[in-house]
N, CA and C atoms as an extended XYZ file, in Angstrom:
516
Properties=species:S:1:pos:R:3:atomname:S:1:resname:S:1:resid:I:1 pbc="F F F"
N       -39.413      156.499      158.172 N   MET     1
C       -38.396      156.713      158.755 CA  MET     1
C       -37.677      158.011      158.568 C   MET     1
N       -37.503      158.751      159.763 N   PRO     2
C       -37.198      160.526      159.472 CA  PRO     2
C       -35.852      160.313      158.713 C   PRO     2
N       -35.933      161.288      157.869 N   PRO     3
C       -34.332      161.705      157.658 CA  PRO     3
C       -33.375      162.061      158.619 C   PRO     3
N       -32.209      161.665      158.366 N   ILE     4
C       -30.973      161.871      159.210 CA  ILE     4
C       -30.726      163.426      159.072 C   ILE     4
N       -30.513      164.133      160.194 N   VAL     5
C       -29.855      165.358      160.452 CA  VAL     5
C       -28.449      165.287      160.651 C   VAL     5
N       -27.752      166.337      160.224 N   VAL     6
C       -26.147      166.580      160.567 CA  VAL     6
C       -25.745      166.355      162.188 C   VAL     6
N       -26.851      166.754      162.874 N   ASN     7
C       -26.328      166.243      164.200 CA  ASN     7
C       -26.414      164.702      164.745 C   ASN     7
N       -27.225      164.071      163.972 N   ASP     8
C       -27.121      162.855      164.266 CA  ASP     8
C       -25.852      162.194      163.533 C   ASP     8
N       -25.480      162.601      162.428 N   LEU     9
C       -24.138      162.071      161.979 CA  LEU     9
C       -23.006      162.599      162.860 C   LEU     9
N       -23.040      163.883      163.415 N   PHE    10
C       -22.023      164.342      164.320 CA  PHE    10
C       -21.688      163.298      165.454 C   PHE    10
N       -22.932      162.754      165.975 N   ALA    11
C       -22.717      161.785      166.949 CA  ALA    11
C       -22.328      160.735      166.623 C   ALA    11
N       -22.649      160.106      165.571 N   ILE    12
C       -21.961      158.602      164.834 CA  ILE    12
C       -20.612      158.966      164.626 C   ILE    12
N       -20.100      160.109      164.004 N   VAL    13
C       -18.632      160.361      163.872 CA  VAL    13
C       -17.827      160.452      165.181 C   VAL    13
N       -18.394      161.201      165.822 N   MET    14
C       -17.802      161.472      167.249 CA  MET    14
C       -17.394      160.022      167.941 C   MET    14
N       -18.515      159.104      167.907 N   ARG    15
C       -18.599      157.726      168.656 CA  ARG    15
C       -17.503      156.783      167.979 C   ARG    15
N       -17.544      156.966      166.504 N   ASP    16
C       -16.382      156.292      165.796 CA  ASP    16
C       -15.248      156.608      165.878 C   ASP    16
N       -14.851      158.083      166.288 N   MET    17
C       -13.557      158.692      166.576 CA  MET    17
C       -13.021      158.405      167.998 C   MET    17
N       -14.135      157.876      168.916 N   ASP    18
C       -13.551      157.774      170.156 CA  ASP    18
C       -13.603      159.062      170.927 C   ASP    18
N       -14.507      159.976      170.466 N   ASP    19
C       -14.402      161.580      170.978 CA  ASP    19
C       -15.931      161.948      171.282 C   ASP    19
N       -16.549      161.154      172.206 N   GLU    20
C       -17.719      161.165      172.660 CA  GLU    20
C       -18.187      162.772      173.162 C   GLU    20
N       -17.284      163.279      173.785 N   ASN    21
C       -17.558      164.950      174.020 CA  ASN    21
C       -17.195      165.877      172.980 C   ASN    21
N       -16.754      165.486      172.017 N   ALA    22
C       -16.178      166.354      170.712 CA  ALA    22
C       -15.223      167.438      171.210 C   ALA    22
N       -14.230      166.966      171.552 N   ILE    23
C       -13.016      167.597      172.101 CA  ILE    23
C       -12.197      168.091      171.126 C   ILE    23
N       -12.249      167.265      169.938 N   ARG    24
C       -11.303      167.502      168.838 CA  ARG    24
C       -11.940      168.215      167.686 C   ARG    24
N       -13.357      168.355      167.763 N   SER    25
C       -13.969      168.953      166.522 CA  SER    25
C       -14.818      170.115      167.178 C   SER    25
N       -14.726      171.284      166.558 N   VAL    26
C       -15.748      172.000      166.601 CA  VAL    26
C       -17.059      171.975      165.508 C   VAL    26
N       -18.090      172.508      165.548 N   PRO    27
C       -19.189      172.202      164.481 CA  PRO    27
C       -18.832      172.978      163.094 C   PRO    27
N       -17.889      173.974      163.033 N   ALA    28
C       -17.864      174.515      161.612 CA  ALA    28
C       -16.752      173.782      161.182 C   ALA    28
N       -15.730      173.189      161.748 N   VAL    29
C       -14.855      172.276      161.026 CA  VAL    29
C       -15.641      170.860      160.398 C   VAL    29
N       -16.553      170.267      161.317 N   PHE    30
C       -17.083      169.191      160.891 CA  PHE    30
C       -17.937      169.351      159.949 C   PHE    30
N       -18.723      170.516      159.993 N   LEU    31
C       -19.711      170.678      158.671 CA  LEU    31
C       -19.154      170.904      157.609 C   LEU    31
N       -17.734      171.590      157.418 N   ARG    32
C       -16.912      171.452      156.074 CA  ARG    32
C       -16.561      169.982      155.905 C   ARG    32
N       -16.044      169.278      156.479 N   HIS    33
C       -15.737      167.694      156.164 CA  HIS    33
C       -16.910      166.996      156.118 C   HIS    33
N       -18.043      167.027      156.744 N   ALA    34
C       -19.337      166.400      156.580 CA  ALA    34
C       -19.868      166.783      154.906 C   ALA    34
N       -19.696      168.312      154.832 N   SER    35
C       -20.092      168.686      153.250 CA  SER    35
C       -19.533      167.666      152.038 C   SER    35
N       -18.095      167.680      152.313 N   ARG    36
C       -17.227      167.195      151.479 CA  ARG    36
C       -17.696      165.830      151.219 C   ARG    36
N       -17.891      165.122      152.631 N   ALA    37
C       -18.051      163.557      152.552 CA  ALA    37
C       -19.596      163.195      151.835 C   ALA    37
N       -20.509      164.094      152.301 N   HIS    38
C       -21.827      163.930      151.826 CA  HIS    38
C       -21.635      164.202      150.189 C   HIS    38
N       -20.957      164.980      149.547 N   GLN    39
C       -20.825      165.175      148.253 CA  GLN    39
C       -20.073      164.216      147.455 C   GLN    39
N       -19.347      163.562      148.150 N   TRP    40
C       -18.438      162.478      147.781 CA  TRP    40
C       -19.148      161.003      147.720 C   TRP    40
N       -19.957      160.622      148.669 N   VAL    41
C       -20.799      159.441      148.911 CA  VAL    41
C       -21.991      159.830      147.663 C   VAL    41
N       -22.467      160.798      147.656 N   ALA    42
C       -23.534      161.305      146.561 CA  ALA    42
C       -22.978      160.988      145.215 C   ALA    42
N       -22.086      161.228      144.900 N   LEU    43
C       -21.330      161.092      143.450 CA  LEU    43
C       -20.668      159.927      143.205 C   LEU    43
N       -20.231      159.299      144.261 N   CYS    44
C       -19.500      157.806      144.035 CA  CYS    44
C       -20.833      156.866      143.947 C   CYS    44
N       -21.864      156.943      144.339 N   PHE    45
C       -23.092      155.993      144.377 CA  PHE    45
C       -24.042      156.610      143.398 C   PHE    45
N       -23.887      157.844      142.768 N   GLN    46
C       -24.889      158.379      141.901 CA  GLN    46
C       -26.225      158.519      142.374 C   GLN    46
N       -26.160      159.244      143.501 N   LEU    47
C       -27.587      159.274      144.378 CA  LEU    47
C       -28.234      160.383      143.795 C   LEU    47
N       -28.149      161.256      143.632 N   LEU    48
C       -28.736      162.398      143.199 CA  LEU    48
C       -28.854      162.800      141.737 C   LEU    48
N       -29.945      162.644      141.112 N   ARG    49
C       -30.121      162.925      139.579 CA  ARG    49
C       -31.147      164.087      139.607 C   ARG    49
N       -30.866      164.814      138.623 N   GLU    50
C       -31.936      165.951      138.309 CA  GLU    50
C       -32.127      165.879      136.860 C   GLU    50
N       -33.289      166.049      136.404 N   THR    51
C       -33.407      166.169      134.868 CA  THR    51
C       -34.255      167.830      134.677 C   THR    51
N       -33.716      168.341      133.793 N   PHE    52
C       -34.385      169.669      133.180 CA  PHE    52
C       -34.362      169.741      131.946 C   PHE    52
N       -34.980      170.822      131.447 N   PRO    53
C       -35.295      171.240      130.038 CA  PRO    53
C       -33.809      172.045      129.494 C   PRO    53
N       -33.687      171.700      128.356 N   LEU    54
C       -32.414      172.710      127.938 CA  LEU    54
C       -32.812      172.952      126.437 C   LEU    54
N       -32.786      174.112      126.145 N   THR    55
C       -33.244      174.825      124.799 CA  THR    55
C       -32.189      174.568      123.762 C   THR    55
N       -32.242      174.141      122.708 N   LEU    56
C       -31.067      174.008      121.889 CA  LEU    56
C       -31.459      174.987      120.906 C   LEU    56
N       -30.589      175.872      120.333 N   TYR    57
C       -30.765      176.822      119.450 CA  TYR    57
C       -30.248      176.498      118.152 C   TYR    57
N       -30.737      177.240      117.240 N   ALA    58
C       -30.300      176.687      115.692 CA  ALA    58
C       -28.812      177.107      115.691 C   ALA    58
N       -28.016      176.561      114.857 N   ASN    59
C       -26.539      176.619      114.565 CA  ASN    59
C       -25.679      176.845      115.682 C   ASN    59
N       -26.160      176.232      117.052 N   THR    60
C       -25.468      176.406      118.438 CA  THR    60
C       -24.987      174.840      118.753 C   THR    60
N       -23.798      174.548      118.597 N   PRO    61
C       -23.367      173.129      118.755 CA  PRO    61
C       -23.422      172.760      120.439 C   PRO    61
N       -22.527      173.688      120.844 N   VAL    62
C       -22.163      173.452      122.247 CA  VAL    62
C       -22.914      174.291      123.287 C   VAL    62
N       -23.149      173.829      124.391 N   TYR    63
C       -23.981      174.464      125.579 CA  TYR    63
C       -23.230      174.313      126.814 C   TYR    63
N       -22.948      175.613      127.550 N   THR    64
C       -22.583      175.147      128.884 CA  THR    64
C       -23.551      175.443      130.016 C   THR    64
N       -23.556      174.491      131.186 N   LEU    65
C       -24.501      174.297      131.798 CA  LEU    65
C       -24.258      174.811      133.234 C   LEU    65
N       -22.808      175.187      133.453 N   ALA    66
C       -22.425      175.784      134.655 CA  ALA    66
C       -23.262      176.973      135.283 C   ALA    66
N       -23.776      178.061      134.617 N   ALA    67
C       -24.434      178.987      134.892 CA  ALA    67
C       -25.902      178.752      135.370 C   ALA    67
N       -26.451      177.699      134.617 N   THR    68
C       -27.656      177.553      134.993 CA  THR    68
C       -28.047      176.448      135.971 C   THR    68
N       -27.148      175.232      136.330 N   HIS    69
C       -27.175      174.563      137.136 CA  HIS    69
C       -25.709      174.463      137.895 C   HIS    69
N       -25.368      175.147      138.782 N   PRO    70
C       -24.117      175.316      139.331 CA  PRO    70
C       -23.625      173.898      139.997 C   PRO    70
N       -24.705      173.100      140.392 N   ARG    71
C       -24.148      172.002      141.330 CA  ARG    71
C       -24.281      170.361      140.431 C   ARG    71
N       -24.667      170.639      139.045 N   LEU    72
C       -24.491      169.673      138.019 CA  LEU    72
C       -23.024      169.188      137.941 C   LEU    72
N       -22.635      167.899      138.061 N   VAL    73
C       -21.450      167.378      137.752 CA  VAL    73
C       -21.343      166.938      136.553 C   VAL    73
N       -22.151      166.065      135.980 N   VAL    74
C       -22.192      165.594      134.681 CA  VAL    74
C       -23.581      165.042      134.092 C   VAL    74
N       -23.494      165.201      132.691 N   VAL    75
C       -24.756      164.813      131.919 CA  VAL    75
C       -24.496      163.495      131.762 C   VAL    75
N       -25.699      162.543      132.155 N   THR    76
C       -25.736      161.192      131.744 CA  THR    76
C       -26.753      160.799      130.826 C   THR    76
N       -27.898      161.614      130.394 N   HIS    77
C       -28.621      161.355      129.511 CA  HIS    77
C       -29.501      162.421      128.849 C   HIS    77
N       -29.650      162.377      127.531 N   MET    78
C       -30.503      163.520      126.809 CA  MET    78
C       -31.496      162.864      126.183 C   MET    78
N       -32.711      163.381      126.172 N   SER    79
C       -33.794      162.900      124.888 CA  SER    79
C       -34.334      164.442      124.397 C   SER    79
N       -35.460      164.047      123.466 N   HIS    80
C       -36.176      164.966      122.685 CA  HIS    80
C       -37.458      165.181      123.662 C   HIS    80
N       -37.514      166.427      124.096 N   SER    81
C       -38.778      166.435      124.954 CA  SER    81
C       -39.869      166.242      124.156 C   SER    81
N       -40.015      166.555      122.917 N   SER    82
C       -41.530      166.257      122.033 CA  SER    82
C       -41.883      164.875      122.001 C   SER    82
N       -40.972      163.922      121.815 N   ASP    83
C       -41.335      162.645      121.550 CA  ASP    83
C       -40.711      161.651      122.431 C   ASP    83
N       -39.584      162.021      123.080 N   GLY    84
C       -38.879      161.172      124.183 CA  GLY    84
C       -37.592      160.493      123.594 C   GLY    84
N       -37.520      160.643      122.251 N   VAL    85
C       -36.683      159.757      121.702 CA  VAL    85
C       -35.091      160.331      122.352 C   VAL    85
N       -34.112      159.227      122.683 N   PRO    86
C       -32.934      159.663      123.328 CA  PRO    86
C       -32.221      159.971      122.441 C   PRO    86
N       -30.924      160.777      122.855 N   LEU    87
C       -29.831      161.003      122.125 CA  LEU    87
C       -28.905      160.241      122.667 C   LEU    87
N       -28.097      159.678      121.800 N   HIS    88
C       -27.045      158.539      121.939 CA  HIS    88
C       -25.792      159.218      122.456 C   HIS    88
N       -25.300      158.969      123.435 N   ARG    89
C       -23.972      159.629      124.160 CA  ARG    89
C       -22.866      159.007      123.075 C   ARG    89
N       -21.818      159.593      122.789 N   VAL    90
C       -20.692      159.414      122.168 CA  VAL    90
C       -19.388      160.207      122.467 C   VAL    90
N       -18.296      159.686      122.394 N   PRO    91
C       -17.206      160.203      122.897 CA  PRO    91
C       -17.244      161.421      121.778 C   PRO    91
N       -16.326      162.510      122.156 N   LEU    92
C       -16.146      163.525      121.322 CA  LEU    92
C       -15.022      163.085      120.251 C   LEU    92
N       -14.321      162.341      120.480 N   THR    93
C       -13.013      161.894      119.617 CA  THR    93
C       -13.384      161.016      118.288 C   THR    93
N       -14.781      160.491      118.624 N   SER    94
C       -15.300      159.817      117.581 CA  SER    94
C       -16.072      160.295      116.636 C   SER    94
N       -16.732      161.687      116.716 N   LEU    95
C       -17.395      162.025      115.757 CA  LEU    95
C       -16.788      162.361      114.429 C   LEU    95
N       -15.617      162.515      114.618 N   ARG    96
C       -14.599      162.730      113.100 CA  ARG    96
C       -14.885      161.555      112.155 C   ARG    96
N       -14.841      160.347      112.889 N   TYR    97
C       -15.024      159.049      112.198 CA  TYR    97
C       -16.346      158.996      111.546 C   TYR    97
N       -17.212      159.332      112.395 N   LYS    98
C       -18.660      159.410      111.691 CA  LYS    98
C       -19.218      160.398      110.638 C   LYS    98
N       -18.498      161.649      110.394 N   ASP    99
C       -19.027      162.579      109.617 CA  ASP    99
C       -17.637      163.627      109.674 C   ASP    99
N       -16.848      163.765      108.454 N   LEU   100
C       -15.556      164.579      108.618 CA  LEU   100
C       -15.954      165.999      108.696 C   LEU   100
N       -17.155      166.563      108.400 N   ALA   101
C       -17.560      167.991      108.609 CA  ALA   101
C       -18.792      167.756      109.759 C   ALA   101
N       -18.537      167.045      110.910 N   TRP   102
C       -19.466      166.977      111.913 CA  TRP   102
C       -19.709      168.336      112.513 C   TRP   102
N       -19.111      169.257      112.701 N   PHE   103
C       -19.254      170.353      113.347 CA  PHE   103
C       -20.161      171.180      112.413 C   PHE   103
N       -20.091      171.307      111.376 N   ALA   104
C       -20.758      172.124      110.200 CA  ALA   104
C       -22.144      171.493      109.829 C   ALA   104
N       -22.247      170.142      110.218 N   THR   105
C       -23.419      169.182      109.567 CA  THR   105
C       -24.756      169.680      110.457 C   THR   105
N       -25.667      170.110      109.917 N   THR   106
C       -26.973      170.497      110.504 CA  THR   106
C       -28.074      169.470      110.402 C   THR   106
N       -28.961      169.437      111.206 N   GLY   107
C       -30.161      168.636      111.145 CA  GLY   107
C       -30.984      168.416      112.517 C   GLY   107
N       -31.497      167.496      112.725 N   ALA   108
C       -32.254      167.015      113.924 CA  ALA   108
C       -31.173      166.347      114.720 C   ALA   108
N       -30.629      166.752      115.793 N   PRO   109
C       -29.845      166.104      116.731 CA  PRO   109
C       -30.093      164.540      117.075 C   PRO   109
N       -28.847      163.781      117.118 N   GLY   110
C       -29.410      162.471      117.435 CA  GLY   110
C       -28.240      161.988      118.235 C   GLY   110
N       -27.191      162.562      118.511 N   LEU   111
C       -26.080      162.208      119.347 CA  LEU   111
C       -25.748      163.515      120.332 C   LEU   111
N       -25.184      162.882      121.310 N   PHE   112
C       -24.765      164.273      122.035 CA  PHE   112
C       -23.450      163.756      122.754 C   PHE   112
N       -22.353      164.988      123.161 N   TYR   113
C       -21.316      164.575      123.753 CA  TYR   113
C       -20.978      165.285      124.687 C   TYR   113
N       -20.096      164.908      125.556 N   ARG   114
C       -19.350      165.889      126.636 CA  ARG   114
C       -18.196      166.235      126.347 C   ARG   114
N       -17.807      167.606      126.851 N   ILE   115
C       -16.685      168.132      126.844 CA  ILE   115
C       -16.287      168.596      128.229 C   ILE   115
N       -15.658      167.915      128.987 N   GLY   116
C       -15.299      168.123      130.321 CA  GLY   116
C       -16.511      167.756      131.276 C   GLY   116
N       -16.496      168.240      132.062 N   TRP   117
C       -17.684      168.045      133.168 CA  TRP   117
C       -19.137      168.871      132.913 C   TRP   117
N       -19.058      170.162      132.535 N   ARG   118
C       -20.264      170.877      132.403 CA  ARG   118
C       -20.615      171.464      130.712 C   ARG   118
N       -20.014      171.094      130.057 N   LEU   119
C       -20.127      171.289      128.775 CA  LEU   119
C       -20.777      170.338      127.827 C   LEU   119
N       -21.943      170.530      127.158 N   VAL   120
C       -22.254      169.367      126.147 CA  VAL   120
C       -22.772      170.009      124.917 C   VAL   120
N       -22.495      169.257      124.154 N   GLY   121
C       -22.638      169.307      122.607 CA  GLY   121
C       -23.908      168.451      121.899 C   GLY   121
N       -24.260      168.724      120.758 N   VAL   122
C       -25.094      167.916      119.855 CA  VAL   122
C       -24.650      167.530      118.693 C   VAL   122
N       -24.855      166.550      117.893 N   GLN   123
C       -24.331      166.338      116.580 CA  GLN   123
C       -25.685      165.663      115.798 C   GLN   123
N       -26.163      165.953      114.949 N   PRO   124
C       -25.912      167.122      113.937 CA  PRO   124
C       -26.135      168.476      114.757 C   PRO   124
N       -25.643      169.388      114.274 N   VAL   125
C       -25.966      170.878      114.975 CA  VAL   125
C       -27.582      171.109      114.455 C   VAL   125
N       -28.141      171.532      115.362 N   PRO   126
C       -29.594      171.801      115.333 CA  PRO   126
C       -29.941      172.895      114.307 C   PRO   126
N       -30.845      172.798      113.164 N   ASN   127
C       -30.942      173.643      112.378 CA  ASN   127
C       -32.341      174.513      112.823 C   ASN   127
N       -33.045      174.066      113.862 N   ALA   128
C       -34.176      174.878      114.455 CA  ALA   128
C       -33.977      174.484      115.864 C   ALA   128
N       -34.626      175.545      116.612 N   SER   129
C       -34.714      175.367      118.060 CA  SER   129
C       -35.591      174.556      118.475 C   SER   129
N       -35.246      173.850      119.626 N   GLU   130
C       -36.069      172.514      120.412 CA  GLU   130
C       -35.552      172.587      121.727 C   GLU   130
N       -36.480      171.931      122.385 N   THR   131
C       -36.033      171.550      123.794 CA  THR   131
C       -36.032      170.029      124.216 C   THR   131
N       -34.872      169.849      124.859 N   VAL   132
C       -34.504      168.517      124.928 CA  VAL   132
C       -34.540      168.486      126.515 C   VAL   132
N       -34.643      167.048      127.089 N   LEU   133
C       -34.488      166.892      128.438 CA  LEU   133
C       -33.274      166.351      129.040 C   LEU   133
N       -32.725      166.849      129.892 N   VAL   134
C       -31.184      166.392      130.326 CA  VAL   134
C       -31.257      166.003      131.641 C   VAL   134
N       -30.653      164.978      131.790 N   ALA   135
C       -30.541      164.300      133.025 CA  ALA   135
C       -28.901      164.084      133.165 C   ALA   135
N       -28.711      164.506      134.582 N   GLY   136
C       -27.190      164.393      135.132 CA  GLY   136
C       -27.337      164.346      136.543 C   GLY   136
N       -25.912      164.027      137.041 N   LEU   137
C       -25.770      163.692      138.294 CA  LEU   137
C       -25.723      165.193      139.188 C   LEU   137
N       -26.217      165.530      140.311 N   ILE   138
C       -26.014      166.680      141.192 CA  ILE   138
C       -25.009      166.565      142.422 C   ILE   138
N       -24.410      167.361      142.596 N   LEU   139
C       -23.961      167.325      144.111 CA  LEU   139
C       -24.924      168.125      145.126 C   LEU   139
N       -24.992      167.290      146.348 N   PRO   140
C       -25.838      168.120      147.311 CA  PRO   140
C       -25.409      169.313      147.826 C   PRO   140
N       -26.353      170.193      148.369 N   ALA   141
C       -25.711      171.549      148.672 CA  ALA   141
C       -24.959      171.492      149.927 C   ALA   141
N       -23.954      172.440      150.112 N   PRO   142
C       -23.195      172.451      151.395 CA  PRO   142
C       -24.031      172.188      152.686 C   PRO   142
N       -23.498      171.659      153.504 N   LEU   143
C       -24.396      171.803      154.965 CA  LEU   143
C       -23.891      172.897      155.631 C   LEU   143
N       -24.920      173.466      156.294 N   THR   144
C       -24.484      174.827      156.688 CA  THR   144
C       -25.003      175.108      158.207 C   THR   144
N       -25.811      174.015      158.784 N   ASP   145
C       -25.984      174.266      160.011 CA  ASP   145
C       -26.271      172.560      160.455 C   ASP   145
N       -26.174      172.373      161.952 N   MET   146
C       -26.329      171.015      162.413 CA  MET   146
C       -27.588      170.505      162.406 C   MET   146
N       -28.589      171.219      162.267 N   ALA   147
C       -29.996      170.821      161.920 CA  ALA   147
C       -30.541      170.643      160.689 C   ALA   147
N       -29.768      170.787      159.518 N   SER   148
C       -30.068      170.426      158.447 CA  SER   148
C       -30.174      169.045      157.850 C   SER   148
N       -30.943      168.488      157.105 N   PRO   149
C       -31.222      167.180      156.655 CA  PRO   149
C       -30.301      166.735      155.594 C   PRO   149
N       -29.833      165.389      155.800 N   LEU   150
C       -28.904      164.898      154.703 CA  LEU   150
C       -30.025      164.856      153.518 C   LEU   150
N       -29.174      165.105      152.082 N   ALA   151
C       -30.005      164.627      151.082 CA  ALA   151
C       -29.957      163.160      150.579 C   ALA   151
N       -29.076      162.549      150.849 N   ILE   152
C       -28.861      161.160      150.510 CA  ILE   152
C       -29.785      160.184      151.514 C   ILE   152
N       -30.077      159.108      150.947 N   PRO   153
C       -30.890      158.165      151.732 CA  PRO   153
C       -30.145      157.649      153.044 C   PRO   153
N       -30.976      157.218      154.033 N   ASN   154
C       -30.449      156.924      155.227 CA  ASN   154
C       -29.615      155.706      155.208 C   ASN   154
N       -29.783      154.899      154.238 N   SER   155
C       -29.147      153.667      154.137 CA  SER   155
C       -27.650      153.875      153.743 C   SER   155
N       -27.268      154.955      153.263 N   TYR   156
C       -25.923      155.290      153.009 CA  TYR   156
C       -25.176      156.126      154.102 C   TYR   156
N       -25.817      155.969      155.324 N   LEU   157
C       -25.311      156.609      156.781 CA  LEU   157
C       -23.910      155.996      156.727 C   LEU   157
N       -23.641      154.668      156.700 N   PRO   158
C       -22.497      154.246      157.280 CA  PRO   158
C       -21.408      154.579      156.603 C   PRO   158
N       -21.645      154.702      155.302 N   HIS   159
C       -20.564      155.149      154.326 CA  HIS   159
C       -20.308      156.564      154.620 C   HIS   159
N       -21.151      157.460      154.639 N   LEU   160
C       -21.048      158.891      154.980 CA  LEU   160
C       -20.373      159.092      156.281 C   LEU   160
N       -20.549      158.474      157.446 N   GLY   161
C       -19.907      158.289      158.872 CA  GLY   161
C       -18.409      157.990      158.525 C   GLY   161
N       -18.030      156.880      157.654 N   GLN   162
C       -16.884      156.585      157.641 CA  GLN   162
C       -16.063      157.533      156.614 C   GLN   162
N       -16.397      157.931      155.666 N   VAL   163
C       -15.740      158.996      154.849 CA  VAL   163
C       -15.590      160.556      155.860 C   VAL   163
N       -16.632      161.026      156.573 N   THR   164
C       -16.476      162.183      157.324 CA  THR   164
C       -15.410      161.701      158.393 C   THR   164
N       -15.446      160.628      159.077 N   ALA   165
C       -14.569      160.450      160.104 CA  ALA   165
C       -13.311      160.270      159.375 C   ALA   165
N       -12.822      159.818      158.533 N   GLY   166
C       -11.716      159.919      157.461 CA  GLY   166
C       -11.064      161.130      157.407 C   GLY   166
N       -11.888      161.980      156.711 N   LEU   167
C       -11.478      163.233      156.538 CA  LEU   167
C       -11.339      163.981      157.699 C   LEU   167
N       -11.985      163.825      158.648 N   MET   168
C       -11.741      164.525      159.979 CA  MET   168
C       -10.188      164.263      160.412 C   MET   168
N        -9.768      162.895      160.425 N   MET   169
C        -8.620      162.122      161.011 CA  MET   169
C        -7.468      162.706      160.152 C   MET   169
N        -7.830      162.686      158.849 N   VAL   170
C        -6.362      163.291      158.068 CA  VAL   170
C        -6.342      164.513      158.130 C   VAL   170
N        -7.290      165.374      158.386 N   ALA   171
C        -7.030      166.860      158.421 CA  ALA   171
C        -6.473      167.365      159.847 C   ALA   171
N        -6.776      166.325      160.799 N   GLY   172
C        -6.111      166.696      162.158 CA  GLY   172
C        -6.998      167.210      162.871 C   GLY   172
């Protein structure tokens, strides 16, 4: 089955809105709403995952991922790249109960925590550089033209059509 392109979604949404001739929508406005709907559906159903290596440096507890992975929303898993042993996710607030000096304790990382959406930290703080594999949810790239393919599977097209139509109706 070939991937659905934005122009196909446009026809479906215009049919759902009872506007077959697209009188109420210009392609630029539709692309903006379809991009937001595309991102929302991908995030809601956790459709797009990316795994990438991250170098942990000695005595560095927290890492920002916004510069290297701008479309990354949240980190879901982390594991050592050398042997595949996972680092377990813990809430940041619980670290003080595990170790009173948790921010100063060094060793081989066994836990990871998230601070907000794009900051991630490890505990204990690494005492030597190593590489870990990070998996997280990403947002699809914004839709720029009517011929671009959608990044999500075709089976989610009904959801995407309904969210796009809803955004267009609300926005006027």
